[in-house]
CSV table of C-alpha atoms and ligand atoms in Angstrom, one decimal:
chain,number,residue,atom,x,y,z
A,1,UNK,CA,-81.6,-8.0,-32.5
A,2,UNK,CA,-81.2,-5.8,-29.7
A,3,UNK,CA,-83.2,-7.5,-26.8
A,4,UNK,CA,-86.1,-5.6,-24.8
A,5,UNK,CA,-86.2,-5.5,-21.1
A,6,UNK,CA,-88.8,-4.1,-18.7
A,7,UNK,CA,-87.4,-2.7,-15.2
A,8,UNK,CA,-90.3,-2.4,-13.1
A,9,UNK,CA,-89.0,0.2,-10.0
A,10,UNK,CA,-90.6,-0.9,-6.7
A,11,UNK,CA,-88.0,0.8,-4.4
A,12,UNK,CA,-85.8,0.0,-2.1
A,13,UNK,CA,-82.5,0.8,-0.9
A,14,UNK,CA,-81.2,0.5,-4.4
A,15,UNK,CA,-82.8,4.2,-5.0
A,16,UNK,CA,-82.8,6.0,-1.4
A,17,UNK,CA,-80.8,9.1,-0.5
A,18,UNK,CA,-80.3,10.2,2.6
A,19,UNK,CA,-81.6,13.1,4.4
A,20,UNK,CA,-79.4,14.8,6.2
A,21,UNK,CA,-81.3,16.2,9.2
A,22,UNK,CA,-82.3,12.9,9.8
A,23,UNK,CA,-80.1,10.5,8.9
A,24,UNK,CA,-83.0,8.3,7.3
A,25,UNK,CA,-82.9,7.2,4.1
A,26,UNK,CA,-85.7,8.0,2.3
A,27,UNK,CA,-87.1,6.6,-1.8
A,28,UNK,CA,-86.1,8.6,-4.5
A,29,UNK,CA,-87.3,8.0,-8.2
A,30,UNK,CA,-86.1,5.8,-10.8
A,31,UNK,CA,-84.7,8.4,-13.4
A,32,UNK,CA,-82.3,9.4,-9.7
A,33,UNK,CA,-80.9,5.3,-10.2
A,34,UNK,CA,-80.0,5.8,-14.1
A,35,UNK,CA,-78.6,9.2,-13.5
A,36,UNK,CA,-76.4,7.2,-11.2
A,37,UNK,CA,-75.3,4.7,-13.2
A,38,UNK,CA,-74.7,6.2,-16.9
A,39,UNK,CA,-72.9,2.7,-17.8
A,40,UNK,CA,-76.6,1.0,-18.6
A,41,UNK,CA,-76.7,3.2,-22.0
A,42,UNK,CA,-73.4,0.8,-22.9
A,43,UNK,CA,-75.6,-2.0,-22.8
A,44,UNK,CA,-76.9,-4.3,-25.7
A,45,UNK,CA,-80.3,-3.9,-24.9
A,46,UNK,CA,-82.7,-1.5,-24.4
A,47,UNK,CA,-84.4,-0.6,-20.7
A,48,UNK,CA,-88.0,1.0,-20.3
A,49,UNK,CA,-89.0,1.4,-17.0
A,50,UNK,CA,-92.0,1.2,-15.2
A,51,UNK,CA,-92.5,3.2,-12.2
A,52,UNK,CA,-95.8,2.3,-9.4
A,53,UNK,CA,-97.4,5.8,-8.1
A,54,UNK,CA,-94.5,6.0,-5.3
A,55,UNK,CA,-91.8,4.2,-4.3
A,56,UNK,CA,-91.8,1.8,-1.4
A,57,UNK,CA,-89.9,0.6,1.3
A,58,UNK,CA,-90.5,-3.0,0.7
A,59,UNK,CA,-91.7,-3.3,4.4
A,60,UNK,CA,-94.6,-2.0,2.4
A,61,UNK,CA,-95.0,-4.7,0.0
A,62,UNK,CA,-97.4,-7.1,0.4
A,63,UNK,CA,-100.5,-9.1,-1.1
A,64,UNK,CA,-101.5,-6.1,-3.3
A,65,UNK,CA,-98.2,-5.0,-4.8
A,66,UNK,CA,-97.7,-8.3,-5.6
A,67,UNK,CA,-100.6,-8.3,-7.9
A,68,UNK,CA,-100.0,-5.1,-9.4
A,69,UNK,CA,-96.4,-6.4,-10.2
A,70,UNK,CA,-97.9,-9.6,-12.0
A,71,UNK,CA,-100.4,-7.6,-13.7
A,72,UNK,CA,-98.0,-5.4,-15.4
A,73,UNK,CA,-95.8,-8.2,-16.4
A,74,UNK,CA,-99.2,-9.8,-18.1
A,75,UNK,CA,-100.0,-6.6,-19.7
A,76,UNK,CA,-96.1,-6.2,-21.2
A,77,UNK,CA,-95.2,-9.9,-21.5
A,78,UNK,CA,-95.4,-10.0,-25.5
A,79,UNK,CA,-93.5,-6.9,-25.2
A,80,UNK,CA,-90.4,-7.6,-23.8
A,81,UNK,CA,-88.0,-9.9,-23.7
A,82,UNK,CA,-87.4,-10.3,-19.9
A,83,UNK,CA,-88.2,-8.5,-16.6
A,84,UNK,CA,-86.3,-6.7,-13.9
A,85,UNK,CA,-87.6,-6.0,-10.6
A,86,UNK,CA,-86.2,-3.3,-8.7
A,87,UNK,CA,-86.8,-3.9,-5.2
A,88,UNK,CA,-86.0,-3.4,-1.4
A,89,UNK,CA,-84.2,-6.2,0.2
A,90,UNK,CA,-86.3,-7.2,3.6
A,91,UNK,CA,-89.4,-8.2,1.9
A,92,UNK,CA,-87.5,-9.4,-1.6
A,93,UNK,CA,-88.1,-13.3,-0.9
A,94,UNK,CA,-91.4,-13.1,-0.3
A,95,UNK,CA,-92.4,-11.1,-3.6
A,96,UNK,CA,-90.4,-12.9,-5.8
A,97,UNK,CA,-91.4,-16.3,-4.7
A,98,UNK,CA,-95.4,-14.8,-4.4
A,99,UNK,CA,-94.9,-14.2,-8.7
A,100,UNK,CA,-93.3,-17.4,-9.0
A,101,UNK,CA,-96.7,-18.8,-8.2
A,102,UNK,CA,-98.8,-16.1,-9.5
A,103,UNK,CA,-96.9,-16.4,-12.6
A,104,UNK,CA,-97.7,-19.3,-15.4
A,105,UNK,CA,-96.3,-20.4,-18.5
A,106,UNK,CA,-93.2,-18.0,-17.5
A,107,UNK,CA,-90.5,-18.7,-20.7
A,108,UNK,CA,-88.9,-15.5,-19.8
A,109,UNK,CA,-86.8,-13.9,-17.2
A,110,UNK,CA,-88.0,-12.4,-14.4
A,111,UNK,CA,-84.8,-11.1,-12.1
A,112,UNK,CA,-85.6,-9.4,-8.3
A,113,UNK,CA,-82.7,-7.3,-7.5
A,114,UNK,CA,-81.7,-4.6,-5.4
A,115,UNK,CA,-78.9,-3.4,-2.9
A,116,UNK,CA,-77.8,-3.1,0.6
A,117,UNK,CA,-76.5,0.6,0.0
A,118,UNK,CA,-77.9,3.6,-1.7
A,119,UNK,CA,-76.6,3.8,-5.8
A,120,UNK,CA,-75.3,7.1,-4.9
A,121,UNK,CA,-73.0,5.4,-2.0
A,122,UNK,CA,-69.1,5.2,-3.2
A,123,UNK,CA,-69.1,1.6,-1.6
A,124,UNK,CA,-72.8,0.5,-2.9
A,125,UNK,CA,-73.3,-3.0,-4.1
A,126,UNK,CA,-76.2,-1.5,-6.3
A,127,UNK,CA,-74.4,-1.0,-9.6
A,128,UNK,CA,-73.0,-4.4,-10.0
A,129,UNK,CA,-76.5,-5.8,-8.9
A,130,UNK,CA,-78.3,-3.7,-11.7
A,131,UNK,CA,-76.4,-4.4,-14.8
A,132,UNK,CA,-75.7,-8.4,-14.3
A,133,UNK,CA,-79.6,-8.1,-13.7
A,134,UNK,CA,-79.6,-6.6,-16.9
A,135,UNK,CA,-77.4,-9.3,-18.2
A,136,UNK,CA,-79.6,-12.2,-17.3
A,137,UNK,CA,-83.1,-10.3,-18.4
A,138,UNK,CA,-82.0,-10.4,-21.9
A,139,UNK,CA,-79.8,-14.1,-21.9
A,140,UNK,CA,-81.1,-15.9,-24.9
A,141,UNK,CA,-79.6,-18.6,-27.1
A,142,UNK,CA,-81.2,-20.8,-29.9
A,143,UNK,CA,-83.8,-18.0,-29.7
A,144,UNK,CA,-85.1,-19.1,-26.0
A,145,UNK,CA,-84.6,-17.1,-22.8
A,146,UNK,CA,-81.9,-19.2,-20.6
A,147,UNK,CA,-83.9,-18.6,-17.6
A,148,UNK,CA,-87.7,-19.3,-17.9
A,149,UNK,CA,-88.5,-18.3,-14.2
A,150,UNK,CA,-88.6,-15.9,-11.5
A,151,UNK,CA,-85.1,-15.5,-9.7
A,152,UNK,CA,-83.2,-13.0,-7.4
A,153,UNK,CA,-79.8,-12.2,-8.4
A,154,UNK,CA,-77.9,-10.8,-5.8
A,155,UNK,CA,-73.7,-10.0,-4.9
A,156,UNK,CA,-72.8,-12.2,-7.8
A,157,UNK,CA,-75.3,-15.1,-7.3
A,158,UNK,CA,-78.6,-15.9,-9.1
A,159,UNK,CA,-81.1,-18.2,-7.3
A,160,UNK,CA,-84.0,-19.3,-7.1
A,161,UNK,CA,-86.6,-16.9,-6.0
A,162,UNK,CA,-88.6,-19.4,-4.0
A,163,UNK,CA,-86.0,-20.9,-2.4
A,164,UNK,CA,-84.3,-17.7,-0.9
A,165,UNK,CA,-84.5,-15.6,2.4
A,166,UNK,CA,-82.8,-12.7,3.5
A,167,UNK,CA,-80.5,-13.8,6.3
A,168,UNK,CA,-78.0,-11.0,6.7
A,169,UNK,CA,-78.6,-6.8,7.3
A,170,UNK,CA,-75.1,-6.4,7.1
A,171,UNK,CA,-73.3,-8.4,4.3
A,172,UNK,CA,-73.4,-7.1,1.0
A,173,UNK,CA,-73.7,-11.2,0.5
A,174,UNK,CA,-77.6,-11.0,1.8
A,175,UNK,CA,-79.2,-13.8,0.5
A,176,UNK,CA,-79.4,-17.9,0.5
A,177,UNK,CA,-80.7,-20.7,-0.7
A,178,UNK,CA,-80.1,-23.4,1.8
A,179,UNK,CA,-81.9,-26.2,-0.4
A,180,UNK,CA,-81.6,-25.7,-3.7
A,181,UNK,CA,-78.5,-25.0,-5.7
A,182,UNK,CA,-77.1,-21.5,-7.4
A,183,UNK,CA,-78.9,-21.2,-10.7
A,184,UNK,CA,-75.5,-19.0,-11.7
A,185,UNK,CA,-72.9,-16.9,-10.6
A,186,UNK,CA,-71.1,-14.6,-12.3
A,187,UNK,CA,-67.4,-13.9,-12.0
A,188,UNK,CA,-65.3,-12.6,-15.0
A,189,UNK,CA,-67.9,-15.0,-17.0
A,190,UNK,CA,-71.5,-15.4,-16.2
A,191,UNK,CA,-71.8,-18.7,-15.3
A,192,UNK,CA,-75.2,-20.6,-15.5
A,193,UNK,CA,-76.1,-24.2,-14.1
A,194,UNK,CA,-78.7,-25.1,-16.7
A,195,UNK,CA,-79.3,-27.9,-15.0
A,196,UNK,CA,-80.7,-26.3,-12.2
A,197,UNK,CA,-83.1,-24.5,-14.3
A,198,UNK,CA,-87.1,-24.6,-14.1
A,199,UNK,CA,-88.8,-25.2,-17.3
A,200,UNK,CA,-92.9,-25.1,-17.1
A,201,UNK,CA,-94.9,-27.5,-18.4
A,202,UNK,CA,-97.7,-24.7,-18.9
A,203,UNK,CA,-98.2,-23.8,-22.3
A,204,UNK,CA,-100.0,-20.3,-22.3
A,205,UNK,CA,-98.9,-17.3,-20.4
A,206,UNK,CA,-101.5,-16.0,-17.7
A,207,UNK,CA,-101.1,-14.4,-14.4
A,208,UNK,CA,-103.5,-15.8,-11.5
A,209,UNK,CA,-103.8,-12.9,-9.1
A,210,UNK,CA,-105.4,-14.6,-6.3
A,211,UNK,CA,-104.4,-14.4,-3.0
A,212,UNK,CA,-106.2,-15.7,0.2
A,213,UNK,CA,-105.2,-13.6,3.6
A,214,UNK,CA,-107.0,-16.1,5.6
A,215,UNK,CA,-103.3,-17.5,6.9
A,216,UNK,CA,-102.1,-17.2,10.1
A,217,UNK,CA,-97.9,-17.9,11.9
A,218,UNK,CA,-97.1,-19.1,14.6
A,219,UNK,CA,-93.5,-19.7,16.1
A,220,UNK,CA,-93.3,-22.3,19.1
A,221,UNK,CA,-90.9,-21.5,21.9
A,222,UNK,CA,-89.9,-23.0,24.7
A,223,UNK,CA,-92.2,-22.7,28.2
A,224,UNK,CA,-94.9,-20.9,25.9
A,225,UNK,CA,-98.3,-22.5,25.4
A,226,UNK,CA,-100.5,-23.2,22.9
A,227,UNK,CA,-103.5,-23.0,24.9
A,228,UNK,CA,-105.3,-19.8,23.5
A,229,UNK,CA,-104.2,-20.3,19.8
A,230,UNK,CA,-107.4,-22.1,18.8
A,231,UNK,CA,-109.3,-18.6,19.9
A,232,UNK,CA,-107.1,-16.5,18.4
A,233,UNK,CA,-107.5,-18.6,15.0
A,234,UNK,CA,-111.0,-18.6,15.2
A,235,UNK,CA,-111.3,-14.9,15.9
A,236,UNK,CA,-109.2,-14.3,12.9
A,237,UNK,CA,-111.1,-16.7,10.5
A,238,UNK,CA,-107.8,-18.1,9.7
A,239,UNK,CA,-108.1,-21.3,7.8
A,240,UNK,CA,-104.1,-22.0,7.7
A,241,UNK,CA,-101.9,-22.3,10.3
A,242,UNK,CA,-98.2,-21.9,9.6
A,243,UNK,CA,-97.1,-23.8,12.7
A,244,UNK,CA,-92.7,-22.9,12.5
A,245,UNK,CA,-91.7,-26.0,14.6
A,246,UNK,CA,-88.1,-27.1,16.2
A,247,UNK,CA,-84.9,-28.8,13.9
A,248,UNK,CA,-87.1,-31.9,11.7
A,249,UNK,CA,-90.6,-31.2,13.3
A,250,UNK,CA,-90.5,-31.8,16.9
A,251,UNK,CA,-92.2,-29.3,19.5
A,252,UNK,CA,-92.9,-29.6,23.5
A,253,UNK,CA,-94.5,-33.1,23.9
A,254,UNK,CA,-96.4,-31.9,26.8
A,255,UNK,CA,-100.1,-33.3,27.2
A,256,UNK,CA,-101.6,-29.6,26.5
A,257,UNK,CA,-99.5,-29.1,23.6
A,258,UNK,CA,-101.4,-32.0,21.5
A,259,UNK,CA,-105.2,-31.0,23.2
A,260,UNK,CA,-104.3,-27.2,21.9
A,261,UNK,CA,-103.4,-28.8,18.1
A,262,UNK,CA,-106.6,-31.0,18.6
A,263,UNK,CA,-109.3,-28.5,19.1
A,264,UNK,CA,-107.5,-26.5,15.7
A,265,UNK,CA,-107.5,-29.2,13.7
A,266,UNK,CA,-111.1,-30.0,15.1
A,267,UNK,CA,-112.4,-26.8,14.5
A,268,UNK,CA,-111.5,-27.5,10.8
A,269,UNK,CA,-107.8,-25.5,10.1
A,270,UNK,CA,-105.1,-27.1,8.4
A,271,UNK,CA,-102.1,-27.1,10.4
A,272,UNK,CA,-98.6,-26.1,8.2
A,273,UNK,CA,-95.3,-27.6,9.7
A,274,UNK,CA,-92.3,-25.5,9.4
A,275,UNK,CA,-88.6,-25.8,10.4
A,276,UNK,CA,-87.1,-23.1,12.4
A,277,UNK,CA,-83.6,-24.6,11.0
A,278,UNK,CA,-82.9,-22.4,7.3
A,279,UNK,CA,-81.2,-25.9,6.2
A,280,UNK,CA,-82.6,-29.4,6.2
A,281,UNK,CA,-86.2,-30.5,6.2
A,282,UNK,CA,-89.1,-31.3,8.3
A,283,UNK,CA,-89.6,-35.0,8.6
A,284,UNK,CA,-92.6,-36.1,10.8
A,285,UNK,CA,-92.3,-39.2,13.2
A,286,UNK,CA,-88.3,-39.0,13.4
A,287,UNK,CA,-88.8,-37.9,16.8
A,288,UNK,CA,-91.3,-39.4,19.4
A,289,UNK,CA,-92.1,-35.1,19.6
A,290,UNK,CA,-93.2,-35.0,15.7
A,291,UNK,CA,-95.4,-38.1,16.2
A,292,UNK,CA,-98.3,-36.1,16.9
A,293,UNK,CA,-98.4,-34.4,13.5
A,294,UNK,CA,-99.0,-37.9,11.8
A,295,UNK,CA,-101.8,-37.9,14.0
A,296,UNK,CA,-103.1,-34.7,13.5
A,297,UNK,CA,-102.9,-34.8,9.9
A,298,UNK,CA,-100.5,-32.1,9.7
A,299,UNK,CA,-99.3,-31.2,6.5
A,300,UNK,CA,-95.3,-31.1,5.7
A,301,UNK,CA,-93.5,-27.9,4.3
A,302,UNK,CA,-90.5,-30.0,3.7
A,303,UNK,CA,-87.3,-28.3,2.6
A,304,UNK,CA,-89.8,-25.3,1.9
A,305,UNK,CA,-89.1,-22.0,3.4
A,306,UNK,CA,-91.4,-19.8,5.4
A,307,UNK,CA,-91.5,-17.3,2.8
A,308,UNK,CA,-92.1,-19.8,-0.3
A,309,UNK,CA,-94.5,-21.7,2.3
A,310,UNK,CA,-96.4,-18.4,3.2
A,311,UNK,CA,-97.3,-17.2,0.1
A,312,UNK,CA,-97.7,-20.4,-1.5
A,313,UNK,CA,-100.5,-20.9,1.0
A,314,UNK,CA,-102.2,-17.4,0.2
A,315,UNK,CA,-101.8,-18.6,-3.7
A,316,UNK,CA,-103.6,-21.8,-3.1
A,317,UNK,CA,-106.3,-21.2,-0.3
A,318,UNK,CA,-109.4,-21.3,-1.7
A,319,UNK,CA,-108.5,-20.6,-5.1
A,320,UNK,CA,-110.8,-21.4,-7.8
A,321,UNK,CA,-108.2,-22.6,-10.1
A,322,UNK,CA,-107.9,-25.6,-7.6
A,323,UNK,CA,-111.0,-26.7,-6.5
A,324,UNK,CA,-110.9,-29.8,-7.6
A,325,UNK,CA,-108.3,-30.8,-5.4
A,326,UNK,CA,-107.7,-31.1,-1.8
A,327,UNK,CA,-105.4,-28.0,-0.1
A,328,UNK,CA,-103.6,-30.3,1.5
A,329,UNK,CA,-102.3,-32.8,-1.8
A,330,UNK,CA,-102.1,-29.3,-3.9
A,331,UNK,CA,-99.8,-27.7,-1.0
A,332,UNK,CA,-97.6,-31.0,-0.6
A,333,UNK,CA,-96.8,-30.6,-4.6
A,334,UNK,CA,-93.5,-29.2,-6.2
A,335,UNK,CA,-95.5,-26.5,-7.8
A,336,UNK,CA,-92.4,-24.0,-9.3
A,337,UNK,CA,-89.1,-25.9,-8.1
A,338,UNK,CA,-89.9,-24.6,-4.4
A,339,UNK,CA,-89.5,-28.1,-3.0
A,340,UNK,CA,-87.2,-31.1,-2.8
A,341,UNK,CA,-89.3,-34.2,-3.3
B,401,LIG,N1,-85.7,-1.2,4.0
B,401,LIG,C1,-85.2,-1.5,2.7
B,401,LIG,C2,-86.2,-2.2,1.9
B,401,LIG,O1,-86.4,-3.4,2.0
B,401,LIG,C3,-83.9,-2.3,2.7
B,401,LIG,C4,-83.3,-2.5,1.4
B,401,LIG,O2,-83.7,-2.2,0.4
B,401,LIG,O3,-82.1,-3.0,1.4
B,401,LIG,O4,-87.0,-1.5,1.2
């Protein structure tokens, strides 16, 4: 039977056009995309599409989106058979890994894609992007979706969604996944790594829509002190602190440096550690310089990365779901395959 697939159109490069006086490029709708890419009617399986109001520049996206995407793949999960996600590539990590914790019970495909150049561009990576998209939305065998969870497929390469980020502006090759392996590739086969896969253990579909704002990030450089964080946090009723920290956890050892973390953690906020490093992992007490997070009773993002870290956070913070258990033993879980143990 011919499978069913749901494109949800956010925007995005994939569907802008130029305008000429300009020179910006500027969102165009959805029906513009399949006019430019007549090669999706070959297909085995048939496409709806579901537009939002307008289409966005994904520098746009954010907490709400995110719930309006998860809410209309709730509504149309019986539906369909798997789910495509047309979106702009700067804010594509963060999206797909927010639904791959919004999401539950996922035992179907949901595949981010979009493109570094315009589908009407003679060069654009878009049409190759869309239709092995396609390809993986609607992959069954045995009568079970191959992929069971929310990925990115992107210049030949499927990952992960929650372990990606968008480290090049320029390569049609935009993405990685510095810790985890590819879930496929495709070549003149598609290739998958099954055992790569995530399978849930949940048993019902549901989408949790929560999402906490009360998060706040913080890069440490060199010479620049921490001294006036606490205020800032406090003025901000943050109750997180994404603290992005030097190569396996170490920051200025400097006598001020651990008072400043003090009076945060005092005044009650959980202090995340991050890596500044794409690759490798945070690992407190390697360095006398990450001692003081053992003491603080920091918490550890691992292999995680900021984007998986960041919206995990606004997932789990105060979120009813969880209340029986502590933030910090609920953050330091592999929830949806975004961490190494
Ligand atoms: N600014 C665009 C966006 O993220 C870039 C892209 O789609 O490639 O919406």
């Amino acid at each position: 039977m011919r499978k069913k697939v749901l494109a949800i159109y956010t925007g995005g490069t994939i569907g802008m056009e130029k305008e000429y006086t300009s020179g910006s490029l500027y969102p165009l709708d959805f029906e513009h995309i399949l006019d430019k890419i007549p090669e999706i009617a070959l297909l085995d399986c048939e496409v709806d599409i579901h537009s939002f109001d307008r289409p966005l520049d994904s520098s746009d996206i954010g907490p709400d989106e995110w719930k309006k995407f998860a809410h209309c793949i709730e509504e149309n999960y019986h539906l369909y058979d798997g789910f495509l996600i047309l979106h702009g590539t700067d804010t594509m990590s963060y999206s797909a890994s927010a639904l791959s914790f919004m999401l539950f019970g996922l035992k179907k495909p949901v595949i981010f894609t979009g493109s570094q150049l315009p589908v009407g561009d003679l060069r654009t990576d878009a049409k190759e992007n869309l239709i092995t998209s396609l390809y993986y939305a609607c992959l069954y065998e045995n009568g079970e979706a191959v992929i069971q969870e929310v990925a990115i497929y992107f210049e030949y390469k499927l990952f992960r969604a929650n372990r990606t980020l968008k480290y090049s502006a320029e390569n049609f090759d935009a993405y990685k996944s510095p810790n985890y392996p590819l879930l496929g590739s495709s070549g003149v086969n598609l290739q998958i790594n099954k055992e790569n896969l995530w399978r849930t253990a949940s048993k019902d579909f549901f989408a949790d829509l929560h999402l906490s704002t009360k998060v706040f990030f913080w890069r440490v450089l060199p010479g620049v002190s921490l001294q006036n964080l606490k205020n800032i946090l406090v003025l901000t009723n943050t109750k997180i602190l994404l603290l992005q920290v030097y190569g396996t956890g170490t920051l200025s050892g400097a006598k001020d440096t651990l008072t400043s973390l003090e009076k945060i953690r005092n005044s009650g906020i959980e202090i995340i550690v991050l890596s500044q490093c794409i690759s490798g992992k945070i690992c407190f007490g390697k360095y006398e310089n990450s001692n003081l997070f053992n003491h603080l009773g920091a918490i550890s993002a691992g292999d995680m990365t900021l984007e998986s870290a960041f919206v995990k956070t606004l997932h789990l913070l105060d979120n009813p779901r969880y209340k029986e258990e502590s933030f910090s033993d609920l953050f330091s879980k592999n929830l949806k395959g975004e961490k190494s143990p």
